[in-house]
Amino acid sequence: MSALKTALAATLLVAAPAALAQQQLSIATGGTGGTYYPYGGGLAELINEHVEGFDAVAEVTGASVENMGLVWRGDSDLALALADTVYQAYNGTGDFEGRQLENIRALASIYPNAVQIVTMADSGIESLSDLEGKVVSVGAPGSGTEINASTLLEANGITYDDIDARRLNFNETADAIRDGDIDAGFWSVGPPTSSIMNLATTRDIRLIGLSDEEIANAQAEEPVFAAYELKSGLYEGMEEAVQTIGIPNVLAVSSEMDEELAYRITQTLFEHTDQLIAIHPAANDTTVDFSVESTPIAFHPGALRYYEEVGAEIADRQRP
């Protein structure tokens, strides 16, 4: 066995470039009906093309909460997750009470999610309070959507006891609305998203707006929330803009990631954003300015090196 190990070590030294080319990175994303999966796929393409020695692949997951555990355990190398979920994991609060994931670090905040509450146009549901007594999908179990939905509802005096809550992923939610099995559903995703787009082409839908008071109540409960406008024409039949809340999405890694690799991925992300925009318009918000304004936890040292090189101002809370 020792001779075999010696031979293998010698082979690896001689063929280092070949070995490096086979190093695989896993990117934890979300369901196929959201934005994480196509964005993660685009990021994988960037890494494959511009980060020499590494291949990356986007993995379908249950999204934000699950993704934090995947990175923490080392089962995924990178992960997309909502800022509130990342903040809770980093600090051991909320869904992560008593299980702080201290090794979570950020490479960047990449674009904002928008909470999108969808119902049929003729459902009679026109406001958040109208959801009481209705069958409502609050998102897949362990997803950032469910965390956002429960926070928004509870901040405005609505609990799961007041609705018939269903935990469905994006595609399942769209199908259930289309088939009349539920009355409304929550999405927390970068707009526009394919599952709502597909629903809007076959049914007349309504997006439920939030009042200034409802947004303020949500922000008092979760400081990473910000007012966000869904523009008219975003989905077929959507004739007016709709006010809702937005939440940054964070590209997270383990503190144990190699510093040079973290630097190269961060550099690639911001210097080849045009390729991501071609895959999904959410990447229009992938900028250094948005990242340093929105990231709620410490950056990985490799990412910090890139931000300092380009002259970005880093807050003390964003330093490890």
PDB file of C-alpha atoms in Angstrom:
ATOM      1  CA  MET A   1       0.000   0.000   0.000  1.00  0.00           C
ATOM      2  CA  SER A   2       2.796   2.453   0.857  1.00  0.00           C
ATOM      3  CA  ALA A   3       4.506   1.754  -2.474  1.00  0.00           C
ATOM      4  CA  LEU A   4       1.225   2.457  -4.268  1.00  0.00           C
ATOM      5  CA  LYS A   5       0.829   5.730  -2.378  1.00  0.00           C
ATOM      6  CA  THR A   6       4.400   6.713  -3.275  1.00  0.00           C
ATOM      7  CA  ALA A   7       3.780   5.917  -6.929  1.00  0.00           C
ATOM      8  CA  LEU A   8       0.525   7.896  -6.891  1.00  0.00           C
ATOM      9  CA  ALA A   9       2.220  10.893  -5.282  1.00  0.00           C
ATOM     10  CA  ALA A  10       4.963  10.816  -7.914  1.00  0.00           C
ATOM     11  CA  THR A  11       2.354  10.607 -10.677  1.00  0.00           C
ATOM     12  CA  LEU A  12       0.434  13.564  -9.261  1.00  0.00           C
ATOM     13  CA  LEU A  13       3.601  15.661  -9.077  1.00  0.00           C
ATOM     14  CA  VAL A  14       4.457  14.908 -12.681  1.00  0.00           C
ATOM     15  CA  ALA A  15       0.893  15.387 -13.937  1.00  0.00           C
ATOM     16  CA  ALA A  16      -0.177  18.309 -11.760  1.00  0.00           C
ATOM     17  CA  PRO A  17      -1.968  20.208 -14.562  1.00  0.00           C
ATOM     18  CA  ALA A  18      -4.080  17.156 -15.417  1.00  0.00           C
ATOM     19  CA  ALA A  19      -4.957  16.642 -11.764  1.00  0.00           C
ATOM     20  CA  LEU A  20      -5.947  20.277 -11.369  1.00  0.00           C
ATOM     21  CA  ALA A  21      -8.169  20.100 -14.446  1.00  0.00           C
ATOM     22  CA  GLN A  22     -10.196  17.411 -12.746  1.00  0.00           C
ATOM     23  CA  GLN A  23     -10.927  19.297  -9.532  1.00  0.00           C
ATOM     24  CA  GLN A  24     -14.713  19.588  -9.380  1.00  0.00           C
ATOM     25  CA  LEU A  25     -16.652  22.320  -7.597  1.00  0.00           C
ATOM     26  CA  SER A  26     -20.274  21.837  -6.589  1.00  0.00           C
ATOM     27  CA  ILE A  27     -22.601  24.858  -6.608  1.00  0.00           C
ATOM     28  CA  ALA A  28     -25.729  24.392  -4.457  1.00  0.00           C
ATOM     29  CA  THR A  29     -28.628  26.259  -6.085  1.00  0.00           C
ATOM     30  CA  GLY A  30     -32.372  25.536  -5.756  1.00  0.00           C
ATOM     31  CA  GLY A  31     -35.230  24.087  -7.791  1.00  0.00           C
ATOM     32  CA  THR A  32     -35.314  24.229 -11.580  1.00  0.00           C
ATOM     33  CA  GLY A  33     -38.290  26.627 -11.551  1.00  0.00           C
ATOM     34  CA  GLY A  34     -36.421  29.454  -9.828  1.00  0.00           C
ATOM     35  CA  THR A  35     -33.481  31.730 -10.589  1.00  0.00           C
ATOM     36  CA  TYR A  36     -30.784  30.011  -8.513  1.00  0.00           C
ATOM     37  CA  TYR A  37     -30.461  27.036 -10.848  1.00  0.00           C
ATOM     38  CA  PRO A  38     -29.949  28.934 -14.147  1.00  0.00           C
ATOM     39  CA  TYR A  39     -27.766  31.527 -12.395  1.00  0.00           C
ATOM     40  CA  GLY A  40     -25.715  28.771 -10.752  1.00  0.00           C
ATOM     41  CA  GLY A  41     -25.401  27.055 -14.113  1.00  0.00           C
ATOM     42  CA  GLY A  42     -24.111  30.284 -15.613  1.00  0.00           C
ATOM     43  CA  LEU A  43     -21.619  30.684 -12.788  1.00  0.00           C
ATOM     44  CA  ALA A  44     -20.434  27.122 -13.381  1.00  0.00           C
ATOM     45  CA  GLU A  45     -19.836  27.987 -17.040  1.00  0.00           C
ATOM     46  CA  LEU A  46     -17.796  31.038 -16.021  1.00  0.00           C
ATOM     47  CA  ILE A  47     -15.659  28.977 -13.661  1.00  0.00           C
ATOM     48  CA  ASN A  48     -15.128  26.269 -16.278  1.00  0.00           C
ATOM     49  CA  GLU A  49     -14.058  28.853 -18.838  1.00  0.00           C
ATOM     50  CA  HIS A  50     -12.051  31.310 -16.745  1.00  0.00           C
ATOM     51  CA  VAL A  51     -10.779  29.572 -13.569  1.00  0.00           C
ATOM     52  CA  GLU A  52      -8.037  27.290 -14.774  1.00  0.00           C
ATOM     53  CA  GLY A  53      -7.823  23.869 -13.163  1.00  0.00           C
ATOM     54  CA  PHE A  54     -11.430  23.686 -11.968  1.00  0.00           C
ATOM     55  CA  ASP A  55     -14.714  22.350 -13.293  1.00  0.00           C
ATOM     56  CA  ALA A  56     -17.981  23.400 -11.646  1.00  0.00           C
ATOM     57  CA  VAL A  57     -21.501  22.022 -11.786  1.00  0.00           C
ATOM     58  CA  ALA A  58     -24.800  23.441 -10.520  1.00  0.00           C
ATOM     59  CA  GLU A  59     -26.747  21.094  -8.241  1.00  0.00           C
ATOM     60  CA  VAL A  60     -30.530  21.111  -7.682  1.00  0.00           C
ATOM     61  CA  THR A  61     -31.279  21.532  -3.955  1.00  0.00           C
ATOM     62  CA  GLY A  62     -33.965  22.696  -1.541  1.00  0.00           C
ATOM     63  CA  ALA A  63     -32.359  26.174  -1.665  1.00  0.00           C
ATOM     64  CA  SER A  64     -31.253  28.570   1.065  1.00  0.00           C
ATOM     65  CA  VAL A  65     -31.473  26.740   4.396  1.00  0.00           C
ATOM     66  CA  GLU A  66     -30.355  23.405   2.976  1.00  0.00           C
ATOM     67  CA  ASN A  67     -27.548  25.115   1.079  1.00  0.00           C
ATOM     68  CA  MET A  68     -26.039  26.541   4.257  1.00  0.00           C
ATOM     69  CA  GLY A  69     -25.773  23.042   5.698  1.00  0.00           C
ATOM     70  CA  LEU A  70     -24.247  21.722   2.476  1.00  0.00           C
ATOM     71  CA  VAL A  71     -21.451  24.309   2.564  1.00  0.00           C
ATOM     72  CA  TRP A  72     -20.925  23.941   6.311  1.00  0.00           C
ATOM     73  CA  ARG A  73     -20.501  20.168   5.976  1.00  0.00           C
ATOM     74  CA  GLY A  74     -18.307  20.481   2.894  1.00  0.00           C
ATOM     75  CA  ASP A  75     -20.836  18.697   0.664  1.00  0.00           C
ATOM     76  CA  SER A  76     -20.960  21.758  -1.620  1.00  0.00           C
ATOM     77  CA  ASP A  77     -18.198  24.244  -2.390  1.00  0.00           C
ATOM     78  CA  LEU A  78     -20.374  27.254  -3.191  1.00  0.00           C
ATOM     79  CA  ALA A  79     -24.013  28.017  -2.473  1.00  0.00           C
ATOM     80  CA  LEU A  80     -26.644  30.578  -3.322  1.00  0.00           C
ATOM     81  CA  ALA A  81     -28.828  31.662  -0.409  1.00  0.00           C
ATOM     82  CA  LEU A  82     -31.004  34.521   0.746  1.00  0.00           C
ATOM     83  CA  ALA A  83     -29.253  37.118   2.886  1.00  0.00           C
ATOM     84  CA  ASP A  84     -31.549  36.602   5.872  1.00  0.00           C
ATOM     85  CA  THR A  85     -30.831  32.857   5.850  1.00  0.00           C
ATOM     86  CA  VAL A  86     -27.079  33.473   5.535  1.00  0.00           C
ATOM     87  CA  TYR A  87     -27.194  36.009   8.362  1.00  0.00           C
ATOM     88  CA  GLN A  88     -29.074  33.588  10.623  1.00  0.00           C
ATOM     89  CA  ALA A  89     -26.658  30.738   9.845  1.00  0.00           C
ATOM     90  CA  TYR A  90     -23.619  32.950  10.475  1.00  0.00           C
ATOM     91  CA  ASN A  91     -24.983  34.229  13.779  1.00  0.00           C
ATOM     92  CA  GLY A  92     -26.857  31.156  15.016  1.00  0.00           C
ATOM     93  CA  THR A  93     -30.259  32.853  15.112  1.00  0.00           C
ATOM     94  CA  GLY A  94     -33.701  32.107  13.672  1.00  0.00           C
ATOM     95  CA  ASP A  95     -33.773  28.723  11.925  1.00  0.00           C
ATOM     96  CA  PHE A  96     -30.181  28.203  13.107  1.00  0.00           C
ATOM     97  CA  GLU A  97     -30.804  28.878  16.797  1.00  0.00           C
ATOM     98  CA  GLY A  98     -28.330  26.760  18.759  1.00  0.00           C
ATOM     99  CA  ARG A  99     -26.394  25.632  15.673  1.00  0.00           C
ATOM    100  CA  GLN A 100     -24.264  28.538  14.524  1.00  0.00           C
ATOM    101  CA  LEU A 101     -22.410  27.811  11.272  1.00  0.00           C
ATOM    102  CA  GLU A 102     -19.285  29.814  12.064  1.00  0.00           C
ATOM    103  CA  ASN A 103     -17.384  28.820   8.921  1.00  0.00           C
ATOM    104  CA  ILE A 104     -19.826  30.460   6.475  1.00  0.00           C
ATOM    105  CA  ARG A 105     -18.258  33.294   4.454  1.00  0.00           C
ATOM    106  CA  ALA A 106     -19.452  35.385   1.512  1.00  0.00           C
ATOM    107  CA  LEU A 107     -17.874  35.866  -1.885  1.00  0.00           C
ATOM    108  CA  ALA A 108     -20.538  38.334  -2.993  1.00  0.00           C
ATOM    109  CA  SER A 109     -24.137  39.448  -2.935  1.00  0.00           C
ATOM    110  CA  ILE A 110     -25.230  38.855  -6.495  1.00  0.00           C
ATOM    111  CA  TYR A 111     -28.790  40.177  -7.033  1.00  0.00           C
ATOM    112  CA  PRO A 112     -31.947  40.831  -5.003  1.00  0.00           C
ATOM    113  CA  ASN A 113     -34.810  38.392  -4.701  1.00  0.00           C
ATOM    114  CA  ALA A 114     -38.313  39.765  -4.745  1.00  0.00           C
ATOM    115  CA  VAL A 115     -41.126  38.248  -2.703  1.00  0.00           C
ATOM    116  CA  GLN A 116     -43.830  37.567  -5.299  1.00  0.00           C
ATOM    117  CA  ILE A 117     -47.281  36.557  -4.081  1.00  0.00           C
ATOM    118  CA  VAL A 118     -49.332  35.130  -6.937  1.00  0.00           C
ATOM    119  CA  THR A 119     -53.003  34.247  -7.210  1.00  0.00           C
ATOM    120  CA  MET A 120     -55.577  33.869  -9.964  1.00  0.00           C
ATOM    121  CA  ALA A 121     -56.945  37.174 -11.258  1.00  0.00           C
ATOM    122  CA  ASP A 122     -60.505  36.173 -10.296  1.00  0.00           C
ATOM    123  CA  SER A 123     -59.637  34.742  -6.841  1.00  0.00           C
ATOM    124  CA  GLY A 124     -60.833  37.788  -4.919  1.00  0.00           C
ATOM    125  CA  ILE A 125     -57.467  37.957  -3.122  1.00  0.00           C
ATOM    126  CA  GLU A 126     -56.175  41.508  -3.410  1.00  0.00           C
ATOM    127  CA  SER A 127     -54.100  42.034  -0.257  1.00  0.00           C
ATOM    128  CA  LEU A 128     -51.964  40.176   2.265  1.00  0.00           C
ATOM    129  CA  SER A 129     -54.808  40.063   4.770  1.00  0.00           C
ATOM    130  CA  ASP A 130     -57.030  38.362   2.175  1.00  0.00           C
ATOM    131  CA  LEU A 131     -54.826  35.264   2.495  1.00  0.00           C
ATOM    132  CA  GLU A 132     -56.404  34.446   5.853  1.00  0.00           C
ATOM    133  CA  GLY A 133     -58.502  31.307   5.577  1.00  0.00           C
ATOM    134  CA  LYS A 134     -57.018  30.450   2.193  1.00  0.00           C
ATOM    135  CA  VAL A 135     -54.868  27.550   0.960  1.00  0.00           C
ATOM    136  CA  VAL A 136     -51.422  29.073   0.417  1.00  0.00           C
ATOM    137  CA  SER A 137     -48.074  27.648  -0.692  1.00  0.00           C
ATOM    138  CA  VAL A 138     -45.347  29.163   1.479  1.00  0.00           C
ATOM    139  CA  GLY A 139     -42.445  27.571  -0.424  1.00  0.00           C
ATOM    140  CA  ALA A 140     -40.461  24.357  -0.287  1.00  0.00           C
ATOM    141  CA  PRO A 141     -39.460  23.048   3.162  1.00  0.00           C
ATOM    142  CA  GLY A 142     -36.173  24.590   4.264  1.00  0.00           C
ATOM    143  CA  SER A 143     -36.208  27.208   1.513  1.00  0.00           C
ATOM    144  CA  GLY A 144     -35.549  30.912   1.799  1.00  0.00           C
ATOM    145  CA  THR A 145     -39.020  31.460   0.367  1.00  0.00           C
ATOM    146  CA  GLU A 146     -40.609  29.811   3.378  1.00  0.00           C
ATOM    147  CA  ILE A 147     -38.494  31.893   5.778  1.00  0.00           C
ATOM    148  CA  ASN A 148     -39.471  35.098   3.946  1.00  0.00           C
ATOM    149  CA  ALA A 149     -43.137  34.103   3.764  1.00  0.00           C
ATOM    150  CA  SER A 150     -43.423  33.245   7.454  1.00  0.00           C
ATOM    151  CA  THR A 151     -41.551  36.422   8.485  1.00  0.00           C
ATOM    152  CA  LEU A 152     -43.706  38.655   6.276  1.00  0.00           C
ATOM    153  CA  LEU A 153     -46.949  37.053   7.421  1.00  0.00           C
ATOM    154  CA  GLU A 154     -46.123  37.021  11.128  1.00  0.00           C
ATOM    155  CA  ALA A 155     -44.853  40.606  11.053  1.00  0.00           C
ATOM    156  CA  ASN A 156     -48.311  41.538   9.808  1.00  0.00           C
ATOM    157  CA  GLY A 157     -50.305  39.507  12.297  1.00  0.00           C
ATOM    158  CA  ILE A 158     -50.899  36.379  10.197  1.00  0.00           C
ATOM    159  CA  THR A 159     -49.678  32.956  11.368  1.00  0.00           C
ATOM    160  CA  TYR A 160     -49.783  29.540   9.758  1.00  0.00           C
ATOM    161  CA  ASP A 161     -52.809  28.883  11.954  1.00  0.00           C
ATOM    162  CA  ASP A 162     -54.660  31.544   9.953  1.00  0.00           C
ATOM    163  CA  ILE A 163     -54.003  29.879   6.585  1.00  0.00           C
ATOM    164  CA  ASP A 164     -53.904  26.356   5.189  1.00  0.00           C
ATOM    165  CA  ALA A 165     -50.154  26.299   4.514  1.00  0.00           C
ATOM    166  CA  ARG A 166     -48.682  24.034   1.852  1.00  0.00           C
ATOM    167  CA  ARG A 167     -44.931  23.608   1.411  1.00  0.00           C
ATOM    168  CA  LEU A 168     -44.430  23.359  -2.347  1.00  0.00           C
ATOM    169  CA  ASN A 169     -41.520  24.247  -4.599  1.00  0.00           C
ATOM    170  CA  PHE A 170     -41.877  26.831  -7.350  1.00  0.00           C
ATOM    171  CA  ASN A 171     -43.051  24.510 -10.117  1.00  0.00           C
ATOM    172  CA  GLU A 172     -45.426  22.688  -7.764  1.00  0.00           C
ATOM    173  CA  THR A 173     -46.844  26.013  -6.577  1.00  0.00           C
ATOM    174  CA  ALA A 174     -47.478  27.190 -10.138  1.00  0.00           C
ATOM    175  CA  ASP A 175     -49.136  23.876 -11.061  1.00  0.00           C
ATOM    176  CA  ALA A 176     -51.305  23.950  -7.923  1.00  0.00           C
ATOM    177  CA  ILE A 177     -52.510  27.498  -8.673  1.00  0.00           C
ATOM    178  CA  ARG A 178     -53.186  26.540 -12.289  1.00  0.00           C
ATOM    179  CA  ASP A 179     -55.173  23.450 -11.231  1.00  0.00           C
ATOM    180  CA  GLY A 180     -57.149  25.268  -8.526  1.00  0.00           C
ATOM    181  CA  ASP A 181     -55.649  23.171  -5.710  1.00  0.00           C
ATOM    182  CA  ILE A 182     -54.403  26.251  -3.813  1.00  0.00           C
ATOM    183  CA  ASP A 183     -55.515  29.868  -3.715  1.00  0.00           C
ATOM    184  CA  ALA A 184     -52.148  31.627  -3.744  1.00  0.00           C
ATOM    185  CA  GLY A 185     -48.423  31.035  -3.493  1.00  0.00           C
ATOM    186  CA  PHE A 186     -45.209  32.731  -2.423  1.00  0.00           C
ATOM    187  CA  TRP A 187     -42.055  32.991  -4.477  1.00  0.00           C
ATOM    188  CA  SER A 188     -38.869  34.614  -3.197  1.00  0.00           C
ATOM    189  CA  VAL A 189     -36.772  34.692  -6.326  1.00  0.00           C
ATOM    190  CA  GLY A 190     -35.096  37.007  -8.807  1.00  0.00           C
ATOM    191  CA  PRO A 191     -37.734  38.297 -11.226  1.00  0.00           C
ATOM    192  CA  PRO A 192     -38.798  37.288 -13.764  1.00  0.00           C
ATOM    193  CA  THR A 193     -38.901  33.595 -12.938  1.00  0.00           C
ATOM    194  CA  SER A 194     -39.810  30.841 -15.371  1.00  0.00           C
ATOM    195  CA  SER A 195     -42.481  29.125 -13.254  1.00  0.00           C
ATOM    196  CA  ILE A 196     -44.556  32.329 -12.917  1.00  0.00           C
ATOM    197  CA  MET A 197     -43.918  33.229 -16.568  1.00  0.00           C
ATOM    198  CA  ASN A 198     -45.246  29.839 -17.669  1.00  0.00           C
ATOM    199  CA  LEU A 199     -48.283  30.156 -15.387  1.00  0.00           C
ATOM    200  CA  ALA A 200     -49.067  33.634 -16.734  1.00  0.00           C
ATOM    201  CA  THR A 201     -49.136  32.346 -20.319  1.00  0.00           C
ATOM    202  CA  THR A 202     -51.930  29.866 -19.530  1.00  0.00           C
ATOM    203  CA  ARG A 203     -53.929  31.649 -16.795  1.00  0.00           C
ATOM    204  CA  ASP A 204     -54.846  35.215 -15.860  1.00  0.00           C
ATOM    205  CA  ILE A 205     -52.893  35.904 -12.689  1.00  0.00           C
ATOM    206  CA  ARG A 206     -52.583  38.707 -10.147  1.00  0.00           C
ATOM    207  CA  LEU A 207     -49.534  39.678  -8.119  1.00  0.00           C
ATOM    208  CA  ILE A 208     -50.484  40.883  -4.656  1.00  0.00           C
ATOM    209  CA  GLY A 209     -48.871  44.138  -3.608  1.00  0.00           C
ATOM    210  CA  LEU A 210     -47.769  45.161  -0.136  1.00  0.00           C
ATOM    211  CA  SER A 211     -48.662  48.437   1.570  1.00  0.00           C
ATOM    212  CA  ASP A 212     -46.063  50.796   3.012  1.00  0.00           C
ATOM    213  CA  GLU A 213     -47.172  49.717   6.480  1.00  0.00           C
ATOM    214  CA  GLU A 214     -46.831  46.019   5.680  1.00  0.00           C
ATOM    215  CA  ILE A 215     -43.322  46.602   4.331  1.00  0.00           C
ATOM    216  CA  ALA A 216     -42.350  48.636   7.410  1.00  0.00           C
ATOM    217  CA  ASN A 217     -43.671  45.873   9.681  1.00  0.00           C
ATOM    218  CA  ALA A 218     -41.589  43.307   7.790  1.00  0.00           C
ATOM    219  CA  GLN A 219     -38.456  45.475   7.939  1.00  0.00           C
ATOM    220  CA  ALA A 220     -38.868  45.859  11.707  1.00  0.00           C
ATOM    221  CA  GLU A 221     -38.775  42.065  11.945  1.00  0.00           C
ATOM    222  CA  GLU A 222     -36.042  41.459   9.339  1.00  0.00           C
ATOM    223  CA  PRO A 223     -33.624  44.353   8.622  1.00  0.00           C
ATOM    224  CA  VAL A 224     -32.320  42.842   5.350  1.00  0.00           C
ATOM    225  CA  PHE A 225     -35.741  43.437   3.737  1.00  0.00           C
ATOM    226  CA  ALA A 226     -36.013  46.458   1.434  1.00  0.00           C
ATOM    227  CA  ALA A 227     -38.884  47.943  -0.570  1.00  0.00           C
ATOM    228  CA  TYR A 228     -38.816  46.632  -4.146  1.00  0.00           C
ATOM    229  CA  GLU A 229     -40.969  47.363  -7.183  1.00  0.00           C
ATOM    230  CA  LEU A 230     -42.034  44.654  -9.621  1.00  0.00           C
ATOM    231  CA  LYS A 231     -42.296  46.555 -12.888  1.00  0.00           C
ATOM    232  CA  SER A 232     -45.389  46.507 -15.072  1.00  0.00           C
ATOM    233  CA  GLY A 233     -45.156  44.021 -17.915  1.00  0.00           C
ATOM    234  CA  LEU A 234     -42.868  41.737 -15.909  1.00  0.00           C
ATOM    235  CA  TYR A 235     -45.319  38.903 -16.551  1.00  0.00           C
ATOM    236  CA  GLU A 236     -47.984  38.528 -19.228  1.00  0.00           C
ATOM    237  CA  GLY A 237     -51.108  40.480 -18.299  1.00  0.00           C
ATOM    238  CA  MET A 238     -49.350  42.468 -15.534  1.00  0.00           C
ATOM    239  CA  GLU A 239     -50.448  46.000 -16.414  1.00  0.00           C
ATOM    240  CA  GLU A 240     -49.335  47.856 -13.273  1.00  0.00           C
ATOM    241  CA  ALA A 241     -46.230  47.905 -11.091  1.00  0.00           C
ATOM    242  CA  VAL A 242     -46.533  46.045  -7.775  1.00  0.00           C
ATOM    243  CA  GLN A 243     -44.793  47.016  -4.543  1.00  0.00           C
ATOM    244  CA  THR A 244     -43.195  44.226  -2.532  1.00  0.00           C
ATOM    245  CA  ILE A 245     -39.996  43.495  -0.595  1.00  0.00           C
ATOM    246  CA  GLY A 246     -36.579  42.508  -1.885  1.00  0.00           C
ATOM    247  CA  ILE A 247     -33.866  40.436  -0.219  1.00  0.00           C
ATOM    248  CA  PRO A 248     -30.240  40.177  -1.417  1.00  0.00           C
ATOM    249  CA  ASN A 249     -28.906  36.796  -2.539  1.00  0.00           C
ATOM    250  CA  VAL A 250     -25.474  35.802  -1.290  1.00  0.00           C
ATOM    251  CA  LEU A 251     -22.883  33.555  -2.915  1.00  0.00           C
ATOM    252  CA  ALA A 252     -21.510  31.730   0.124  1.00  0.00           C
ATOM    253  CA  VAL A 253     -18.546  29.438   0.683  1.00  0.00           C
ATOM    254  CA  SER A 254     -16.686  27.871   3.593  1.00  0.00           C
ATOM    255  CA  SER A 255     -13.946  29.785   5.374  1.00  0.00           C
ATOM    256  CA  GLU A 256     -11.787  26.753   4.517  1.00  0.00           C
ATOM    257  CA  MET A 257     -11.901  27.459   0.766  1.00  0.00           C
ATOM    258  CA  ASP A 258      -8.437  28.190  -0.616  1.00  0.00           C
ATOM    259  CA  GLU A 259      -7.857  31.953  -0.648  1.00  0.00           C
ATOM    260  CA  GLU A 260      -6.543  32.027  -4.208  1.00  0.00           C
ATOM    261  CA  LEU A 261      -9.542  30.056  -5.480  1.00  0.00           C
ATOM    262  CA  ALA A 262     -11.954  32.389  -3.679  1.00  0.00           C
ATOM    263  CA  TYR A 263     -10.168  35.372  -5.224  1.00  0.00           C
ATOM    264  CA  ARG A 264     -10.283  33.917  -8.733  1.00  0.00           C
ATOM    265  CA  ILE A 265     -13.989  33.046  -8.535  1.00  0.00           C
ATOM    266  CA  THR A 266     -14.861  36.533  -7.217  1.00  0.00           C
ATOM    267  CA  GLN A 267     -12.750  38.175  -9.932  1.00  0.00           C
ATOM    268  CA  THR A 268     -14.364  36.016 -12.624  1.00  0.00           C
ATOM    269  CA  LEU A 269     -17.880  36.777 -11.336  1.00  0.00           C
ATOM    270  CA  PHE A 270     -17.479  40.535 -11.690  1.00  0.00           C
ATOM    271  CA  GLU A 271     -15.260  40.665 -14.768  1.00  0.00           C
ATOM    272  CA  HIS A 272     -17.465  38.410 -16.917  1.00  0.00           C
ATOM    273  CA  THR A 273     -20.926  39.430 -15.728  1.00  0.00           C
ATOM    274  CA  ASP A 274     -22.058  39.984 -19.307  1.00  0.00           C
ATOM    275  CA  GLN A 275     -22.031  36.215 -19.817  1.00  0.00           C
ATOM    276  CA  LEU A 276     -24.306  35.760 -16.799  1.00  0.00           C
ATOM    277  CA  ILE A 277     -26.713  38.464 -17.993  1.00  0.00           C
ATOM    278  CA  ALA A 278     -27.098  36.549 -21.252  1.00  0.00           C
ATOM    279  CA  ILE A 279     -28.291  33.564 -19.205  1.00  0.00           C
ATOM    280  CA  HIS A 280     -30.583  35.399 -16.765  1.00  0.00           C
ATOM    281  CA  PRO A 281     -31.460  39.124 -16.479  1.00  0.00           C
ATOM    282  CA  ALA A 282     -31.132  38.980 -12.659  1.00  0.00           C
ATOM    283  CA  ALA A 283     -27.385  39.233 -13.224  1.00  0.00           C
ATOM    284  CA  ASN A 284     -27.847  42.877 -14.252  1.00  0.00           C
ATOM    285  CA  ASP A 285     -27.641  43.537 -10.498  1.00  0.00           C
ATOM    286  CA  THR A 286     -24.373  41.586 -10.086  1.00  0.00           C
ATOM    287  CA  THR A 287     -22.095  44.528  -9.362  1.00  0.00           C
ATOM    288  CA  VAL A 288     -19.366  45.293  -6.849  1.00  0.00           C
ATOM    289  CA  ASP A 289     -21.421  48.192  -5.482  1.00  0.00           C
ATOM    290  CA  PHE A 290     -24.490  46.019  -4.854  1.00  0.00           C
ATOM    291  CA  SER A 291     -22.323  43.358  -3.243  1.00  0.00           C
ATOM    292  CA  VAL A 292     -20.595  45.560  -0.700  1.00  0.00           C
ATOM    293  CA  GLU A 293     -23.835  47.413   0.099  1.00  0.00           C
ATOM    294  CA  SER A 294     -25.869  44.251   0.639  1.00  0.00           C
ATOM    295  CA  THR A 295     -23.694  41.473   2.102  1.00  0.00           C
ATOM    296  CA  PRO A 296     -24.663  40.929   5.775  1.00  0.00           C
ATOM    297  CA  ILE A 297     -21.735  38.717   6.884  1.00  0.00           C
ATOM    298  CA  ALA A 298     -17.930  38.577   6.617  1.00  0.00           C
ATOM    299  CA  PHE A 299     -16.358  38.161   3.203  1.00  0.00           C
ATOM    300  CA  HIS A 300     -13.894  35.358   2.553  1.00  0.00           C
ATOM    301  CA  PRO A 301     -10.304  36.736   2.598  1.00  0.00           C
ATOM    302  CA  GLY A 302      -9.927  35.872  -1.097  1.00  0.00           C
ATOM    303  CA  ALA A 303     -13.012  37.931  -1.968  1.00  0.00           C
ATOM    304  CA  LEU A 304     -11.800  40.770   0.252  1.00  0.00           C
ATOM    305  CA  ARG A 305      -8.550  40.874  -1.697  1.00  0.00           C
ATOM    306  CA  TYR A 306     -10.497  41.432  -4.922  1.00  0.00           C
ATOM    307  CA  TYR A 307     -12.736  44.146  -3.450  1.00  0.00           C
ATOM    308  CA  GLU A 308      -9.724  45.996  -2.047  1.00  0.00           C
ATOM    309  CA  GLU A 309      -7.968  45.767  -5.425  1.00  0.00           C
ATOM    310  CA  VAL A 310     -10.905  47.493  -7.141  1.00  0.00           C
ATOM    311  CA  GLY A 311     -11.200  50.137  -4.424  1.00  0.00           C
ATOM    312  CA  ALA A 312     -14.486  49.054  -2.853  1.00  0.00           C
ATOM    313  CA  GLU A 313     -15.294  50.278   0.655  1.00  0.00           C
ATOM    314  CA  ILE A 314     -15.699  47.345   3.056  1.00  0.00           C
ATOM    315  CA  ALA A 315     -17.591  47.682   6.334  1.00  0.00           C
ATOM    316  CA  ASP A 316     -16.000  46.387   9.547  1.00  0.00           C
ATOM    317  CA  ARG A 317     -18.765  43.764   9.889  1.00  0.00           C
ATOM    318  CA  GLN A 318     -17.750  42.377   6.486  1.00  0.00           C
ATOM    319  CA  ARG A 319     -14.216  41.552   7.632  1.00  0.00           C
ATOM    320  CA  PRO A 320     -13.537  38.151   9.248  1.00  0.00           C
TER     321      PRO A 320
END
